[in-house]
PDB file of C-alpha atoms in Angstrom:
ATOM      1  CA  UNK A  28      63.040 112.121  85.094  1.00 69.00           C
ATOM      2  CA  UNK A  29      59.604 114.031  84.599  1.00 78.00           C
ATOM      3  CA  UNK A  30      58.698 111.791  81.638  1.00 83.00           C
ATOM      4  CA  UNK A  31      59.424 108.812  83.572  1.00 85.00           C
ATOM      5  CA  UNK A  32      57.532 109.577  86.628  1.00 86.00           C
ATOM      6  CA  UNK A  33      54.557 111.006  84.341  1.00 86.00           C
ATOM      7  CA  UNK A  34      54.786 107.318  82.652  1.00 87.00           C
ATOM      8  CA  UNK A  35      54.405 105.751  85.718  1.00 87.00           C
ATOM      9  CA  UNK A  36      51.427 107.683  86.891  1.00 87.00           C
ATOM     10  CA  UNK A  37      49.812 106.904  83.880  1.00 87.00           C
ATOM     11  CA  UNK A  38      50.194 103.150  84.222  1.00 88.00           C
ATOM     12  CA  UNK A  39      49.028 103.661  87.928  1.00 88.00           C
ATOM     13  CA  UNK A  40      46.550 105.605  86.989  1.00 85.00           C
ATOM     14  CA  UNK A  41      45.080 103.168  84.496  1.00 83.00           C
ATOM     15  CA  UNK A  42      45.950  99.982  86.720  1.00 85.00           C
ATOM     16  CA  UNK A  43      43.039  97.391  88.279  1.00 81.00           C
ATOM     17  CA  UNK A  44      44.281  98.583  91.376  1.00 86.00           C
ATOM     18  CA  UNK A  45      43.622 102.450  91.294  1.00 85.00           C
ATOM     19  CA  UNK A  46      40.028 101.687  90.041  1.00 81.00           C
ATOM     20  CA  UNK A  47      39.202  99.377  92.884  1.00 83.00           C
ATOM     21  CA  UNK A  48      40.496 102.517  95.233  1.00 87.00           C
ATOM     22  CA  UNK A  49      37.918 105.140  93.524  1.00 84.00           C
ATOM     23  CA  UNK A  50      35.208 102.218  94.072  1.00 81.00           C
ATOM     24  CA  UNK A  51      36.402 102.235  97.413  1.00 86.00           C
ATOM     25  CA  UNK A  52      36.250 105.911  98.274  1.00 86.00           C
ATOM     26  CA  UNK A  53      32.905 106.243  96.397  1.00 83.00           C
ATOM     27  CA  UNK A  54      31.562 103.438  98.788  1.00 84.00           C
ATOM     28  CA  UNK A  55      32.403 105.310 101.837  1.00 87.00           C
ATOM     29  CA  UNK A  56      31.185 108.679 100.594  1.00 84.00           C
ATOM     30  CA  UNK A  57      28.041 107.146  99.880  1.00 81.00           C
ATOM     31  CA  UNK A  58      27.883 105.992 103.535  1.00 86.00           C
ATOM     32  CA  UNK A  59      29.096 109.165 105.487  1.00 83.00           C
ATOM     33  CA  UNK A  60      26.318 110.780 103.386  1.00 81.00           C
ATOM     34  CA  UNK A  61      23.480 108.072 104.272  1.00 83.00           C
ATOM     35  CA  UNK A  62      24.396 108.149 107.861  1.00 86.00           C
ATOM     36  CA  UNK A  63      22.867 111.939 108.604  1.00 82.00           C
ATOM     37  CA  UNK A  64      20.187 112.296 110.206  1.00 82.00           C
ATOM     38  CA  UNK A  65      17.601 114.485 112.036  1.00 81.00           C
ATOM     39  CA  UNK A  66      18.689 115.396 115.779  1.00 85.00           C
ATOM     40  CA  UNK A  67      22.444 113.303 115.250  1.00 84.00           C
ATOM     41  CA  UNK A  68      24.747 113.453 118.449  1.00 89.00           C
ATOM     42  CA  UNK A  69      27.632 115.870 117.827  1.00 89.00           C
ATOM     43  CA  UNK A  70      29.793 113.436 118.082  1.00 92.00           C
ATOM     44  CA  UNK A  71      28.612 112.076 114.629  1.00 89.00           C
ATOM     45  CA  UNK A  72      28.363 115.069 113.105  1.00 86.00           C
ATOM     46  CA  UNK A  73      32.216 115.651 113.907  1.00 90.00           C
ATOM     47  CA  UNK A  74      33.187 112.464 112.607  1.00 91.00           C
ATOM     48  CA  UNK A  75      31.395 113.011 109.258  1.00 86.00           C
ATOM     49  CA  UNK A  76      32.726 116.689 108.842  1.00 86.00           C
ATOM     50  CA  UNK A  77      36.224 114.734 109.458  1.00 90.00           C
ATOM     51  CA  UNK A  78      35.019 112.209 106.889  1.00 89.00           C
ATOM     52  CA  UNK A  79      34.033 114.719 104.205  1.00 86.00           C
ATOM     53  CA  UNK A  80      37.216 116.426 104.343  1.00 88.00           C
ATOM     54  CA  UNK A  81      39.307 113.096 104.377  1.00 91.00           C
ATOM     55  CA  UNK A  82      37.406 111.784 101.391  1.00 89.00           C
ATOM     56  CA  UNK A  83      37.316 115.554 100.006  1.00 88.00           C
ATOM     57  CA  UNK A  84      41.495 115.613 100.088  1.00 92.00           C
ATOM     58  CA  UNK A  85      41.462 112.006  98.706  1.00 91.00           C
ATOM     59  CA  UNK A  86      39.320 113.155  95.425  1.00 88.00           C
ATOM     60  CA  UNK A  87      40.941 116.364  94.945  1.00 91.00           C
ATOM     61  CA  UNK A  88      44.443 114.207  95.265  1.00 92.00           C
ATOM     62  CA  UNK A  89      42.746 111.585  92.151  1.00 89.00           C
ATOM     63  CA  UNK A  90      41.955 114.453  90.231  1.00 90.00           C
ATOM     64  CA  UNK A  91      45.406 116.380  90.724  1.00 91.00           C
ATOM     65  CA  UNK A  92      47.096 112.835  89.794  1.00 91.00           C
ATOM     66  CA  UNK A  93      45.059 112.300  86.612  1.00 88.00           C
ATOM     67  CA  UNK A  94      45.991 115.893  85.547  1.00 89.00           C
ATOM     68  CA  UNK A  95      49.642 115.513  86.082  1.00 89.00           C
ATOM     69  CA  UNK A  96      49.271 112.014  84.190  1.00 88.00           C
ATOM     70  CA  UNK A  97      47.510 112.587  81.307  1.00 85.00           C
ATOM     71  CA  UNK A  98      47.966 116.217  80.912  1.00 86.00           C
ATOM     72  CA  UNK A  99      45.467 119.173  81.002  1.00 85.00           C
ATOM     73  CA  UNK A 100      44.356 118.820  77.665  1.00 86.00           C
ATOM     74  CA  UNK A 101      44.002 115.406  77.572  1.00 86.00           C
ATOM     75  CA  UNK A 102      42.208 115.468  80.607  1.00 86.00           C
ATOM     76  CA  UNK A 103      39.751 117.931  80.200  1.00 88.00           C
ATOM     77  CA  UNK A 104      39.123 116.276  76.964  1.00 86.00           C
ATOM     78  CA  UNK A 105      36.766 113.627  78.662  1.00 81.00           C
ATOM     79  CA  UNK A 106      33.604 114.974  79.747  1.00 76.00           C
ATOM     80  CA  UNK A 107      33.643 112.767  82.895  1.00 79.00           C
ATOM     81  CA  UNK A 108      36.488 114.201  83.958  1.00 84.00           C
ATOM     82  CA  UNK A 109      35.077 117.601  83.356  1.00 86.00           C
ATOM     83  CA  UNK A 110      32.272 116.393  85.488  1.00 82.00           C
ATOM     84  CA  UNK A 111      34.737 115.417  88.330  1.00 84.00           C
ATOM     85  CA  UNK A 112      36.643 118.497  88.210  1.00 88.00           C
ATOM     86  CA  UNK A 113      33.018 120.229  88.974  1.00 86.00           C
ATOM     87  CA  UNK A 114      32.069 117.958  91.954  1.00 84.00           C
ATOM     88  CA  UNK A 115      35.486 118.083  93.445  1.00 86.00           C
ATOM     89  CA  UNK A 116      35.451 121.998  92.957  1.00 88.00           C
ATOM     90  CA  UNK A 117      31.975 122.514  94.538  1.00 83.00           C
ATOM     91  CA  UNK A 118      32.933 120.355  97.505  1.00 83.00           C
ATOM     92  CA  UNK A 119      36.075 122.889  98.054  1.00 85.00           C
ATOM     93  CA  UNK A 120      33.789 125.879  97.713  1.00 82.00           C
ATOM     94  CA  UNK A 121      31.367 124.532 100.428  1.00 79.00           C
ATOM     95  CA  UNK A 122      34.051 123.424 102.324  1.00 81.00           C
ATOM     96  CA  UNK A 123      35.471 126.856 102.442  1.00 82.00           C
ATOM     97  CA  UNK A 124      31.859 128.524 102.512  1.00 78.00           C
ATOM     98  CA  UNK A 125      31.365 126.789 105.715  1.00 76.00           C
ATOM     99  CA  UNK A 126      34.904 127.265 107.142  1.00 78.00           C
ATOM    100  CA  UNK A 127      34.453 131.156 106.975  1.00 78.00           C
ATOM    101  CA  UNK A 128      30.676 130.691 108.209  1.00 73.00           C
ATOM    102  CA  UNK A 129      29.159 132.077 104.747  1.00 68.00           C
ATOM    103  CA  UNK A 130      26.934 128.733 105.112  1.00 60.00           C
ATOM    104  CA  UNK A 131      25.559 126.713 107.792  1.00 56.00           C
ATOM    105  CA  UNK A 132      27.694 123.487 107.981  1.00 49.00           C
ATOM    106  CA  UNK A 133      24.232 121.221 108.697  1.00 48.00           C
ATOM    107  CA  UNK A 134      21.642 123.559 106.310  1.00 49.00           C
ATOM    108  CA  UNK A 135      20.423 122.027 103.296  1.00 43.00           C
ATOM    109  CA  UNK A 136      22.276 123.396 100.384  1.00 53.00           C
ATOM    110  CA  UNK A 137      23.189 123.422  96.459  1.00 58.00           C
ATOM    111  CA  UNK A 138      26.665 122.011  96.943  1.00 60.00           C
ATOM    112  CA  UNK A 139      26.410 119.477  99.738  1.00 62.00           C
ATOM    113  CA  UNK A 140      23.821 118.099  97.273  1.00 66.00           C
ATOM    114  CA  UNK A 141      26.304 118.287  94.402  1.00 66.00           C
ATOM    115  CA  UNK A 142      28.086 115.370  96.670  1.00 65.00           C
ATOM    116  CA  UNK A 143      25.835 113.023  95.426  1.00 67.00           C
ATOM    117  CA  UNK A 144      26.886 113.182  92.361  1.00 68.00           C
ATOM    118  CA  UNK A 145      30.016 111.877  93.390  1.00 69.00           C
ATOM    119  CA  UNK A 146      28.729 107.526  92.836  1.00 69.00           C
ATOM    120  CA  UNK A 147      28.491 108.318  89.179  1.00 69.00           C
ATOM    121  CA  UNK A 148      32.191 108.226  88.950  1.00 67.00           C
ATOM    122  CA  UNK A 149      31.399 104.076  88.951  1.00 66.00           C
ATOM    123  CA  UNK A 150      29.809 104.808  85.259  1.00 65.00           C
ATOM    124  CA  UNK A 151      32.693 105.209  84.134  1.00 65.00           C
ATOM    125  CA  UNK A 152      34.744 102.031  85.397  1.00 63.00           C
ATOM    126  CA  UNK A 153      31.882  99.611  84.691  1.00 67.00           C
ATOM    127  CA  UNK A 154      30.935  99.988  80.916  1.00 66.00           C
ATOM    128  CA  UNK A 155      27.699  98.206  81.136  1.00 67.00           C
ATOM    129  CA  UNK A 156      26.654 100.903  83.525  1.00 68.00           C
ATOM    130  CA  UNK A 157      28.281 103.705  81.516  1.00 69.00           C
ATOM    131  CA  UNK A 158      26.687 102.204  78.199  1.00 68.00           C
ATOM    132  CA  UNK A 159      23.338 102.611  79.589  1.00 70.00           C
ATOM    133  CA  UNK A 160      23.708 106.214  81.067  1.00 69.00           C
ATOM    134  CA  UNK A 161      25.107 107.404  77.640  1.00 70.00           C
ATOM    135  CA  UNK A 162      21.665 105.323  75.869  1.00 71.00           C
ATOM    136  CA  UNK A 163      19.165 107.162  78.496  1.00 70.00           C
ATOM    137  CA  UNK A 164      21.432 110.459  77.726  1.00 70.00           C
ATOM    138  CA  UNK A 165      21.006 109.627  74.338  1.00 70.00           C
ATOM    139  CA  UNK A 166      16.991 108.769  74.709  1.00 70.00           C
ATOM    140  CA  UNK A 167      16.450 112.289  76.070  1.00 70.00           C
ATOM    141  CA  UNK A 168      18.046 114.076  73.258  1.00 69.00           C
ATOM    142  CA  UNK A 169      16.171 112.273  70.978  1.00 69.00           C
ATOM    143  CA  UNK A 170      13.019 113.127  72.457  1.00 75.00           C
ATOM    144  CA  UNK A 171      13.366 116.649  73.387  1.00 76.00           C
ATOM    145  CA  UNK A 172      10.421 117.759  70.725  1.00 76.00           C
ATOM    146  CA  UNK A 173       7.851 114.930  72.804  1.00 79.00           C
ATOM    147  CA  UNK A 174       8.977 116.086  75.472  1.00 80.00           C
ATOM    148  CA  UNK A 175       7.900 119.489  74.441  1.00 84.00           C
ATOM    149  CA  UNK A 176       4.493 118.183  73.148  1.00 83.00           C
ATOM    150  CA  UNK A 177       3.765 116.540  76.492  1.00 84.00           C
ATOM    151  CA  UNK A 178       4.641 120.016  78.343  1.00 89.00           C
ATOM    152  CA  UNK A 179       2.211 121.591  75.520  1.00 90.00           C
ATOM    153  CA  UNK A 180      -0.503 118.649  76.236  1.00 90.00           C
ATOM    154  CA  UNK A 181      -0.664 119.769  80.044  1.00 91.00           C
ATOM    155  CA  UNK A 182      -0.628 123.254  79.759  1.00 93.00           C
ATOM    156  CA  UNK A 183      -3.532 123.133  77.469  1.00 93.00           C
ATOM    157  CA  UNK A 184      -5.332 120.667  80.066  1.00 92.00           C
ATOM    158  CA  UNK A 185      -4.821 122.755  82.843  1.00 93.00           C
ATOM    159  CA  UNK A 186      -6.111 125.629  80.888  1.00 93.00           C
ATOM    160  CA  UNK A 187      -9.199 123.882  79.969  1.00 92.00           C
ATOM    161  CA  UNK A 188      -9.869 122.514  83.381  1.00 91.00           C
ATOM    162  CA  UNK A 189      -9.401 125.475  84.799  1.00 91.00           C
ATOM    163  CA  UNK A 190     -12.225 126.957  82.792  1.00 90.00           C
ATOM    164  CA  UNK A 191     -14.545 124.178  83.248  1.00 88.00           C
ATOM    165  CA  UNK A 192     -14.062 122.733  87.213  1.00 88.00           C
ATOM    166  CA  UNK A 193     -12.321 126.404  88.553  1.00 86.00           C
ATOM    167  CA  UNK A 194     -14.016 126.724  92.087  1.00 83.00           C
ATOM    168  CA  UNK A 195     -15.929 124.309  91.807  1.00 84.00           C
ATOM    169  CA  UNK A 196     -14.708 121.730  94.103  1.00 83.00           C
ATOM    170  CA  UNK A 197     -16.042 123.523  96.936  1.00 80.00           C
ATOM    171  CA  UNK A 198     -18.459 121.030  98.376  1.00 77.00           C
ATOM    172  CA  UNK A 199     -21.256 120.885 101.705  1.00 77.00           C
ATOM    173  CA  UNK A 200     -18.682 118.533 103.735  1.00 72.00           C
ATOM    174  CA  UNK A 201     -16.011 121.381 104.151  1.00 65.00           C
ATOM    175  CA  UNK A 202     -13.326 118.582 103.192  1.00 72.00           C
ATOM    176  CA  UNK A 203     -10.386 120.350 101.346  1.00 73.00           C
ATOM    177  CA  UNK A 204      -9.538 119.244  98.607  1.00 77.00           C
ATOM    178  CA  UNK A 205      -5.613 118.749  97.193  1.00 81.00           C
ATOM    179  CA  UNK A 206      -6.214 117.924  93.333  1.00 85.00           C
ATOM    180  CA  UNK A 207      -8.395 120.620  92.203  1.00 87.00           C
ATOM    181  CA  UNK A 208      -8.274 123.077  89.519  1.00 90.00           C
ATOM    182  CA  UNK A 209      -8.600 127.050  91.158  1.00 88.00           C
ATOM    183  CA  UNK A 210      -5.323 128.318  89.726  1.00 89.00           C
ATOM    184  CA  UNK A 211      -2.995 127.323  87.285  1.00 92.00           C
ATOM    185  CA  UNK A 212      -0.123 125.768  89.474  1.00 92.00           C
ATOM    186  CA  UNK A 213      -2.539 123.889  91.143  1.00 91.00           C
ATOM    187  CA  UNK A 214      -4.472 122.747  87.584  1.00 92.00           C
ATOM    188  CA  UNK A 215      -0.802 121.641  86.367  1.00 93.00           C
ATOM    189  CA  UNK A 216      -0.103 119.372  89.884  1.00 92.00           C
ATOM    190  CA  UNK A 217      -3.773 117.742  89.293  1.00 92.00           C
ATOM    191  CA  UNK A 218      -3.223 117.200  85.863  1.00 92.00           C
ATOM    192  CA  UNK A 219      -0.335 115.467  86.359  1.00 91.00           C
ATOM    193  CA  UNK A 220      -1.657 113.680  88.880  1.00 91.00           C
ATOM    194  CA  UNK A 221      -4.115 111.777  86.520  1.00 90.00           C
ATOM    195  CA  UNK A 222      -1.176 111.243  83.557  1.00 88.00           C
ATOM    196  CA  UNK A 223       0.253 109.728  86.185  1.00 86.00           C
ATOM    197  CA  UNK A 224      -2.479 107.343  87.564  1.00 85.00           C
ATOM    198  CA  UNK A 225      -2.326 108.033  90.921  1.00 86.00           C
ATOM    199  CA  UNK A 226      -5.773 108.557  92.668  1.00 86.00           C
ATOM    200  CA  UNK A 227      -7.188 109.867  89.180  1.00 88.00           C
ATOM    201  CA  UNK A 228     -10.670 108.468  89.653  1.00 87.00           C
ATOM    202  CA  UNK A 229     -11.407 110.133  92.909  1.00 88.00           C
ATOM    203  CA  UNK A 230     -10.484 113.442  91.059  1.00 89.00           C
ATOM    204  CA  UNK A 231     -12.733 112.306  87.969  1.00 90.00           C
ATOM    205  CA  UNK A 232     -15.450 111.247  90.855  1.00 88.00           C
ATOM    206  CA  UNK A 233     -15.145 115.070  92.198  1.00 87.00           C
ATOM    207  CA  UNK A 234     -15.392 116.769  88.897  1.00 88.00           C
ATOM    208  CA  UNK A 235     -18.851 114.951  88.476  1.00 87.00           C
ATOM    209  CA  UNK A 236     -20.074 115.274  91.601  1.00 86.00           C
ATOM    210  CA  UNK A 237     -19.363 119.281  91.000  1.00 84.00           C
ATOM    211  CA  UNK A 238     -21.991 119.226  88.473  1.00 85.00           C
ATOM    212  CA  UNK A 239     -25.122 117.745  90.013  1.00 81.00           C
ATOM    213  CA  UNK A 240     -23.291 113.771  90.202  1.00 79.00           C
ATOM    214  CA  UNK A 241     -23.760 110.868  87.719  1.00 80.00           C
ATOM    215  CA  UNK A 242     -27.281 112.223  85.825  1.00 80.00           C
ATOM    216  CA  UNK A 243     -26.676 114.504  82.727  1.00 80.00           C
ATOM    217  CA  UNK A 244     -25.003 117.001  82.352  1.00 79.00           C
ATOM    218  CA  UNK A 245     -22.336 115.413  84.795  1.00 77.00           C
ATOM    219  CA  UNK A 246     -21.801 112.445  83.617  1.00 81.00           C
ATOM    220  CA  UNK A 247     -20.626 114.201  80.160  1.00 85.00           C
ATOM    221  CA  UNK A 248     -18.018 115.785  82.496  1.00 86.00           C
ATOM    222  CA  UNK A 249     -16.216 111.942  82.550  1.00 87.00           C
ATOM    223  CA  UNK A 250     -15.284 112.727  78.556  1.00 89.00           C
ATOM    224  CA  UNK A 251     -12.637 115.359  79.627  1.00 90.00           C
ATOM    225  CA  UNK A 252     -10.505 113.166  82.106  1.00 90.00           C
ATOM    226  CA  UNK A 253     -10.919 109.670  79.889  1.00 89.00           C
ATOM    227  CA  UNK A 254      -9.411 112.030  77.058  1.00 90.00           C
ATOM    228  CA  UNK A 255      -6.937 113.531  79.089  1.00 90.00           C
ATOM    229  CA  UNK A 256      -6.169 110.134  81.019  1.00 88.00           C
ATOM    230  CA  UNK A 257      -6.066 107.959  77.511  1.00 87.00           C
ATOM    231  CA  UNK A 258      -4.071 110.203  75.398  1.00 86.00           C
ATOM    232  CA  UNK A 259      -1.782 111.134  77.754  1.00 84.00           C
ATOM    233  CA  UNK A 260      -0.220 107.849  79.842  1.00 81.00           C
ATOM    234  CA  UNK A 261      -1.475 105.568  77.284  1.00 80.00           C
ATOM    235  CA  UNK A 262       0.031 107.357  74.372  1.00 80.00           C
ATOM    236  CA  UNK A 263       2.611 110.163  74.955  1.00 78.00           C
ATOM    237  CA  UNK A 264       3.952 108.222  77.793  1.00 74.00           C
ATOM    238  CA  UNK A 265       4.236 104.925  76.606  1.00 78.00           C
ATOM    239  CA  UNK A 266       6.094 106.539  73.139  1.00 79.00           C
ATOM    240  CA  UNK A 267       8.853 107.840  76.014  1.00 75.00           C
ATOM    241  CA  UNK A 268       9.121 104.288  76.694  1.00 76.00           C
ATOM    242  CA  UNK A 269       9.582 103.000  73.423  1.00 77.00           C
ATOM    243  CA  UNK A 270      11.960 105.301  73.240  1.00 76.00           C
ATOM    244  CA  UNK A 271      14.031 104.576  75.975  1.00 71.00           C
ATOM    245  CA  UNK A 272      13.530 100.886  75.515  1.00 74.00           C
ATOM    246  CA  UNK A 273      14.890 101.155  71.617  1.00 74.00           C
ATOM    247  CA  UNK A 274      17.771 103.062  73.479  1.00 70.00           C
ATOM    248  CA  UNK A 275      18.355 100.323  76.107  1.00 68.00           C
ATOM    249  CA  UNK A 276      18.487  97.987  73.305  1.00 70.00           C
ATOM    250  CA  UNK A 277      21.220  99.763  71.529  1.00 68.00           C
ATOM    251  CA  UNK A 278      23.406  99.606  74.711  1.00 62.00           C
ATOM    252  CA  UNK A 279      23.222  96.334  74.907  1.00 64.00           C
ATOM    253  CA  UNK A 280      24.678  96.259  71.656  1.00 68.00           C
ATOM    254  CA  UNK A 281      27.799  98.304  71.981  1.00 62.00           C
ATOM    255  CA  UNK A 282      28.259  96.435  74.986  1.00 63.00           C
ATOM    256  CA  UNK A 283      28.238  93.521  72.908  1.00 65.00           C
ATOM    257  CA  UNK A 284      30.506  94.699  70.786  1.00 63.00           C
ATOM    258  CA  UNK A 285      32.940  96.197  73.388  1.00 62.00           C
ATOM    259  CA  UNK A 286      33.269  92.605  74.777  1.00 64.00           C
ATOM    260  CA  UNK A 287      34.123  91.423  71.119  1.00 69.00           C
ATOM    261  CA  UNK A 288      36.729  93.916  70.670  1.00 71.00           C
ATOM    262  CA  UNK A 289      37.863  93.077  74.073  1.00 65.00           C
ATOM    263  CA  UNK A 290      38.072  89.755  73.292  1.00 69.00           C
ATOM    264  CA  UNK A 291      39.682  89.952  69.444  1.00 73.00           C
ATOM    265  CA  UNK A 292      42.565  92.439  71.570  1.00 74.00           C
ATOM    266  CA  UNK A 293      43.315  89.592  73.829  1.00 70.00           C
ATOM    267  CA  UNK A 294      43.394  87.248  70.590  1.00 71.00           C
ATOM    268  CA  UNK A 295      45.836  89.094  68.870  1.00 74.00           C
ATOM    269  CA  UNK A 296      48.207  89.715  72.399  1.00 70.00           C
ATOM    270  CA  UNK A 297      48.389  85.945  72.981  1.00 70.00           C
ATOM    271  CA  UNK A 298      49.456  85.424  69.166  1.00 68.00           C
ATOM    272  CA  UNK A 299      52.048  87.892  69.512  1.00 68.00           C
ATOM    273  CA  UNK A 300      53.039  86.498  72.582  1.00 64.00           C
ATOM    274  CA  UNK A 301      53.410  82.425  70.572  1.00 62.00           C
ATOM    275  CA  UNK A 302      54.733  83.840  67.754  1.00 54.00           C
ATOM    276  CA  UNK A 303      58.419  83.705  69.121  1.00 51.00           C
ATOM    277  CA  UNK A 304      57.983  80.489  70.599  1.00 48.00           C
ATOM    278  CA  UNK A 305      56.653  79.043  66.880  1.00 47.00           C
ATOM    279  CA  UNK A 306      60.062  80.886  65.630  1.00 52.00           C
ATOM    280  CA  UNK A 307      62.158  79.234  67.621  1.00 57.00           C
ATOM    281  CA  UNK A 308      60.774  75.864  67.307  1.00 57.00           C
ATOM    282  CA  UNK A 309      60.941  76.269  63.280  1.00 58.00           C
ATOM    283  CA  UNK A 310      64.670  77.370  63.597  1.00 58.00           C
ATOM    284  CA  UNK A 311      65.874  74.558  65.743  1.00 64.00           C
ATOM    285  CA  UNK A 312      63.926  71.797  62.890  1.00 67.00           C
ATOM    286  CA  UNK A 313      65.976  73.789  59.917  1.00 65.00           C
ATOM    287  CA  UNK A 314      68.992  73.390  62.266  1.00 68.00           C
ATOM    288  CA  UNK A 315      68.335  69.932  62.222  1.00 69.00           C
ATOM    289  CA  UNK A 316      67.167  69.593  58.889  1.00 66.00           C
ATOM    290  CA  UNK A 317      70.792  71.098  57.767  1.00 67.00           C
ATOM    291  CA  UNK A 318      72.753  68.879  59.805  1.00 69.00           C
ATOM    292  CA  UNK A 319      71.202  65.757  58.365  1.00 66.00           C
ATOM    293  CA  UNK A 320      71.877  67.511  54.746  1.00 64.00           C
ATOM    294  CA  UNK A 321      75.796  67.584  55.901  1.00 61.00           C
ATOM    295  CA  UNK A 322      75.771  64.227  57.116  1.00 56.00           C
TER     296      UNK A 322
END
């Protein structure tokens, strides 16, 4: 009897119909989230506690189910469902956190966050998606020593404009300024500021005007953000998108070649499924074949 039942939970399990039900409870756990608000009624903020534990009790029921069906090894063989198990877990910690009034049911914390997380369970029902998550996955492994350069490439910035512009973006009009380069957290915000292209000039504008504006020596000052602006978003940054393009590329690929195999499965079912039929048909012309031989 336990073999049967676990047989039919995994066929439920793996049926069109259970995966339209996760899309469905990821749907409205994405809107209970989106609806909070600052200064919400009480009301609403009774019916989405009621929510979160509904949808809580529904995910931790999934999970339970999938364990039972495919067994804890096989289950915690999938890294998704690793991933799962850790979402659904947080959400019972927090839920009992703020039961027992460790944490402040409306405060802003680690794992209400983690129920985010939860509308990445879709990556793994649409294999487009989940093709291109694994590829950008993939894309930041493979460019974990850039990745390292670039963090190299803006310490050594910062360093160096700290040195050369370090209180001196103190100017007559008592304006304060946000991008400048007096300590080293705020040297590594400006810098990447300009590898990022936003407002770089007026930064660039300030460093010159700090030493005596556009005559020499401050003009000469324009060589150490045109370095700094080229090398960095024109070269490191455009190699991470090469990167993640050649990456994107390769999903498209495997999705390619999911839909082949897909396709060659379904092949091979329906000639299964004919080959009886062709059987019969060639039994009942030797059947008639012998009776004209006896006549």
């Amino acid at each position: 009897w336990n073999r049967w039942f676990r047989r039919k939970c995994r066929t439920w399990v793996k049926s069109n119909f259970f995966y339209w039900l996760v899309i469905l409870l990821v749907f409205l756990n994405t809107m209970a989230i989106a609806t909070e608000h600052h200064n919400q009624t009480d009301v609403l903020t009774k019916v989405q506690d009621t929510a979160n534990k509904v949808l809580l009790s529904l995910f931790t029921a999934e999970m339970l189910l999938k364990m039972y069906a495919l067994g804890f090894q096989s289950y915690f063989m999938s890294l998704f469902n690793r991933f799962d198990c850790f979402v659904v877990c947080a959400g019972i910690i927090e839920l009992i956190l703020v039961e027992i009034n460790v944490m402040a049911p409306l405060g802003i914390s680690v794992l209400r966050c983690i129920r985010l997380l939860r509308i990445f369970k879709i990556t793994k029902y649409w294999t487009s998606l989940s093709n291109l998550v694994a590829s950008l996955l993939n894309s930041v492994r493979s460019i974990a020593s850039l990745l390292l350069l670039l963090f190299l490439f803006i310490i050594i910035f910062s360093l160096l404009g700290m040195q050369v512009f370090g209180g001196k973006y103190n100017f007559p009009d008592m304006e304060v300024r946000r991008s400048t380069f007096d300590n080293f957290p705020q040297a590594l915000i400006s810098v990447f500021q300009i590898l990022t292209g936003e407002d770089w000039n007026s930064v660039m504008y300030n460093g010159i005007m700090a030493y005596g504006g556009p005559t020499f020596p401050g003009v000469l000052v324009c060589i150490y953000f045109i370095i700094l602006f080229v090398c960095g978003n024109y070269i490191l940054l455009n190699v991470f998108l090469a990167i993640a393009v050649d990456n994107l590329a390769e999903a498209e690929s495997l999705t390619s070649a999911q839909k082949e195999k897909a396709e060659e499965k379904k092949r091979r079912k329906m000639a299964r499924e004919n080959k009886p039929e062709k059987s019969e048909e060639e039994k009942l012309l030797l059947a008639k074949k012998e009776q004209k031989a006896k006549g």
